[in-house]
Amino acid sequence: MGQSTAVEKKGTKTAWIVGSNDPVLVTGSSGFIGRHVVGALLGKGLNQIKCLVRETSDIWPLRKIIDAHDGRERAEIINGNLFSFEDCLKVTDGARVIFHLAAGTGTKSFSEAYLNSVITTRNLIEAALHHGCLKCFVNVSSFAVYTNRGKKTGRLLDETCPVEKSPETRAEDYCYGKVKQDELVIDYGTRVGLPYVIVRPGTVYGPGKKFIPGRVGIDTFGVFLHFGGSNPLPLSYVENCAEAIVLAGLIPGIDGEVFNIVDDDLPTSREFLKLYKKNVQSFRSIYVPKPFGFLFCFFWEKFSKWSKGQIPPVYTLREWEAYWKKTFYTNKKLKEKTGWSQRVSTADGLRAFFLSCRQTASEKDK
């Protein structure tokens, strides 16, 4: 990946693959994770950060983070569209590292997910290869790509575990888009030598995002059905996640690697739900034991096939195995290869998250 240089930070020198004045690009930089990646790069002393945003993006949270790091002169916000190859050529010009976080979230079909996750990524890679100066392409993927089919309950999910080979059979366009995006990046690495790293965050949380992870349960039917039980939640506090993503793009010698991103001391689904009710708001929930959750998804899948799609295949055995089958998680490879360590503890992260959720709820009630 080229000769490493050093970025000086607080009296110490860390060997990176770029120097402090080398341009780096962050796509999706106005997003929940993206803006924290920009903050982490500024914190490491990078001085030429291109922040790609859509014209319709709310950039106030990104500007707030840039200002917190005194980064107005070091981070440039650029409007652009990854569907436009001309925009891709413009924004990748000179970029030594690309952190690709722009994603097709909120899509409503597999074709839309493919367009937003794969076509845009291909445009970005082709533009970067055209300039010939790229040292690392960091593709931000997701735990959603993994499958638990055929695996024993309670197994350890690490980077060697299989991803969905037929993601179109999962009732989840986001999973489909991410699987195809990863395949594209790996193909470019194999065919033309694209220097890449793939990172797969678990469930990323933190202030500014109010939600109960789907791995905990669902509220589709007017009451919260708690499927997670004693399953560990693969949480990653947003600042910890951003630090891992940045390290994956700067550390030399990890070309072609895949890293899962999760924090230490993961709470169970039951512990998370209990804390949420205590610290944010109380509500009625019904615990669904795993055998009943399995049968729920089994019969939903059967009824969907019987109805010839009139009942959407939202809950299938593939979803149950991917999200509600008991699984354990590890960040061992991330720590060993990049030197990452958890900066914000799980206890502190949950405390900050619940406080933000409570404040958001209070504002809505006014």
Tab-separated table of C-alpha atoms in Angstrom, residues 142-273:
chain	number	residue	atom	x	y	z
A	142	SER	CA	-22.566	-4.110	8.095
A	143	PHE	CA	-23.231	-7.114	10.310
A	144	ALA	CA	-26.401	-7.473	8.224
A	145	VAL	CA	-24.427	-9.374	5.572
A	146	TYR	CA	-23.784	-12.368	7.835
A	147	THR	CA	-25.910	-15.498	7.922
A	148	ASN	CA	-26.400	-17.915	10.795
A	149	ARG	CA	-28.015	-20.599	8.670
A	150	GLY	CA	-26.655	-24.029	9.481
A	151	LYS	CA	-24.689	-22.711	12.450
A	152	LYS	CA	-25.154	-23.913	15.990
A	153	THR	CA	-26.897	-21.712	18.524
A	154	GLY	CA	-24.380	-19.835	20.633
A	155	ARG	CA	-21.602	-19.807	18.049
A	156	LEU	CA	-19.007	-17.046	17.801
A	157	LEU	CA	-19.466	-14.688	14.874
A	158	ASP	CA	-16.137	-13.460	13.540
A	159	GLU	CA	-14.710	-12.346	10.201
A	160	THR	CA	-14.410	-15.932	8.936
A	161	CYS	CA	-18.161	-16.553	9.169
A	162	PRO	CA	-20.126	-16.848	5.918
A	163	VAL	CA	-22.145	-14.015	4.436
A	164	GLU	CA	-25.432	-14.462	2.634
A	165	LYS	CA	-24.824	-16.177	-0.703
A	166	SER	CA	-28.391	-15.494	-1.851
A	167	PRO	CA	-29.252	-12.190	-0.132
A	168	GLU	CA	-32.330	-11.800	-2.314
A	169	THR	CA	-33.953	-14.536	-0.213
A	170	ARG	CA	-33.765	-12.290	2.859
A	171	ALA	CA	-36.657	-9.859	3.145
A	172	GLU	CA	-34.180	-7.033	3.592
A	173	ASP	CA	-33.018	-4.804	0.752
A	174	TYR	CA	-30.288	-3.255	2.943
A	175	CYS	CA	-28.671	-6.678	3.418
A	176	TYR	CA	-28.882	-7.296	-0.327
A	177	GLY	CA	-27.246	-3.966	-1.170
A	178	LYS	CA	-24.423	-4.424	1.329
A	179	VAL	CA	-23.635	-7.978	0.221
A	180	LYS	CA	-23.434	-6.866	-3.405
A	181	GLN	CA	-21.365	-3.824	-2.450
A	182	ASP	CA	-18.820	-5.995	-0.612
A	183	GLU	CA	-18.664	-8.369	-3.574
A	184	LEU	CA	-17.946	-5.455	-5.898
A	185	VAL	CA	-15.115	-4.115	-3.752
A	186	ILE	CA	-13.518	-7.555	-3.396
A	187	ASP	CA	-13.804	-8.087	-7.162
A	188	TYR	CA	-11.974	-4.822	-7.853
A	189	GLY	CA	-9.299	-5.878	-5.385
A	190	THR	CA	-8.860	-9.209	-7.161
A	191	ARG	CA	-9.044	-7.971	-10.759
A	192	VAL	CA	-7.225	-4.641	-10.705
A	193	GLY	CA	-5.472	-4.559	-7.341
A	194	LEU	CA	-7.712	-2.029	-5.612
A	195	PRO	CA	-6.214	-1.490	-2.132
A	196	TYR	CA	-9.188	-1.971	0.167
A	197	VAL	CA	-10.313	-2.777	3.686
A	198	ILE	CA	-13.879	-3.790	4.606
A	199	VAL	CA	-15.266	-2.896	8.020
A	200	ARG	CA	-18.533	-4.306	9.343
A	201	PRO	CA	-20.004	-2.425	12.310
A	202	GLY	CA	-22.599	-4.050	14.506
A	203	THR	CA	-25.449	-1.936	15.866
A	204	VAL	CA	-24.107	1.621	16.065
A	205	TYR	CA	-25.712	3.842	18.701
A	206	GLY	CA	-25.161	7.149	20.442
A	207	PRO	CA	-26.674	10.601	21.017
A	208	GLY	CA	-28.627	11.794	18.028
A	209	LYS	CA	-30.127	8.415	17.228
A	210	LYS	CA	-33.273	7.332	19.047
A	211	PHE	CA	-34.154	3.694	18.487
A	212	ILE	CA	-34.463	0.239	19.971
A	213	PRO	CA	-32.427	-2.180	17.831
A	214	GLY	CA	-34.417	-4.703	15.832
A	215	ARG	CA	-32.299	-7.418	17.435
A	216	VAL	CA	-34.143	-6.609	20.677
A	217	GLY	CA	-37.608	-6.994	19.167
A	218	ILE	CA	-40.387	-5.457	17.068
A	219	ASP	CA	-43.422	-3.253	17.702
A	220	THR	CA	-45.248	-3.942	14.439
A	221	PHE	CA	-48.420	-5.194	16.086
A	222	GLY	CA	-49.031	-2.382	18.575
A	223	VAL	CA	-47.198	-4.088	21.414
A	224	PHE	CA	-43.462	-4.609	21.689
A	225	LEU	CA	-42.527	-8.256	21.094
A	226	HIS	CA	-39.198	-8.947	22.757
A	227	PHE	CA	-37.412	-11.637	20.740
A	228	GLY	CA	-33.818	-11.038	21.874
A	229	GLY	CA	-33.923	-12.409	25.406
A	230	SER	CA	-30.456	-13.378	26.623
A	231	ASN	CA	-28.793	-12.754	23.256
A	232	PRO	CA	-25.788	-10.390	23.410
A	233	LEU	CA	-26.289	-7.174	21.411
A	234	PRO	CA	-23.421	-6.326	18.999
A	235	LEU	CA	-23.347	-2.663	20.033
A	236	SER	CA	-20.753	-0.123	18.939
A	237	TYR	CA	-20.826	3.386	20.398
A	238	VAL	CA	-20.564	5.808	17.484
A	239	GLU	CA	-17.252	7.377	18.564
A	240	ASN	CA	-15.702	3.946	19.101
A	241	CYS	CA	-16.973	2.854	15.699
A	242	ALA	CA	-15.578	5.963	13.979
A	243	GLU	CA	-12.166	5.395	15.561
A	244	ALA	CA	-12.107	1.818	14.243
A	245	ILE	CA	-13.076	2.933	10.728
A	246	VAL	CA	-10.347	5.582	10.669
A	247	LEU	CA	-7.674	3.169	11.893
A	248	ALA	CA	-8.690	0.667	9.213
A	249	GLY	CA	-7.912	3.305	6.582
A	250	LEU	CA	-4.638	4.565	8.041
A	251	ILE	CA	-2.820	1.516	9.405
A	252	PRO	CA	-0.323	-0.028	6.952
A	253	GLY	CA	-0.170	-3.723	6.125
A	254	ILE	CA	-3.874	-4.669	6.343
A	255	ASP	CA	-4.781	-4.649	2.652
A	256	GLY	CA	-7.737	-6.883	1.808
A	257	GLU	CA	-8.725	-7.492	5.433
A	258	VAL	CA	-12.242	-7.562	6.878
A	259	PHE	CA	-12.897	-6.249	10.396
A	260	ASN	CA	-15.976	-6.585	12.576
A	261	ILE	CA	-16.606	-3.601	14.841
A	262	VAL	CA	-18.206	-4.201	18.235
A	263	ASP	CA	-17.503	-2.863	21.714
A	264	ASP	CA	-16.439	-4.767	24.817
A	265	ASP	CA	-18.837	-5.775	27.621
A	266	LEU	CA	-21.870	-6.178	25.390
A	267	PRO	CA	-25.244	-6.127	27.179
A	268	THR	CA	-27.877	-8.728	26.461
A	269	SER	CA	-31.067	-7.804	24.684
A	270	ARG	CA	-32.968	-8.196	27.954
A	271	GLU	CA	-30.527	-5.925	29.837
A	272	PHE	CA	-30.735	-3.264	27.127
A	273	LEU	CA	-34.541	-3.275	27.122
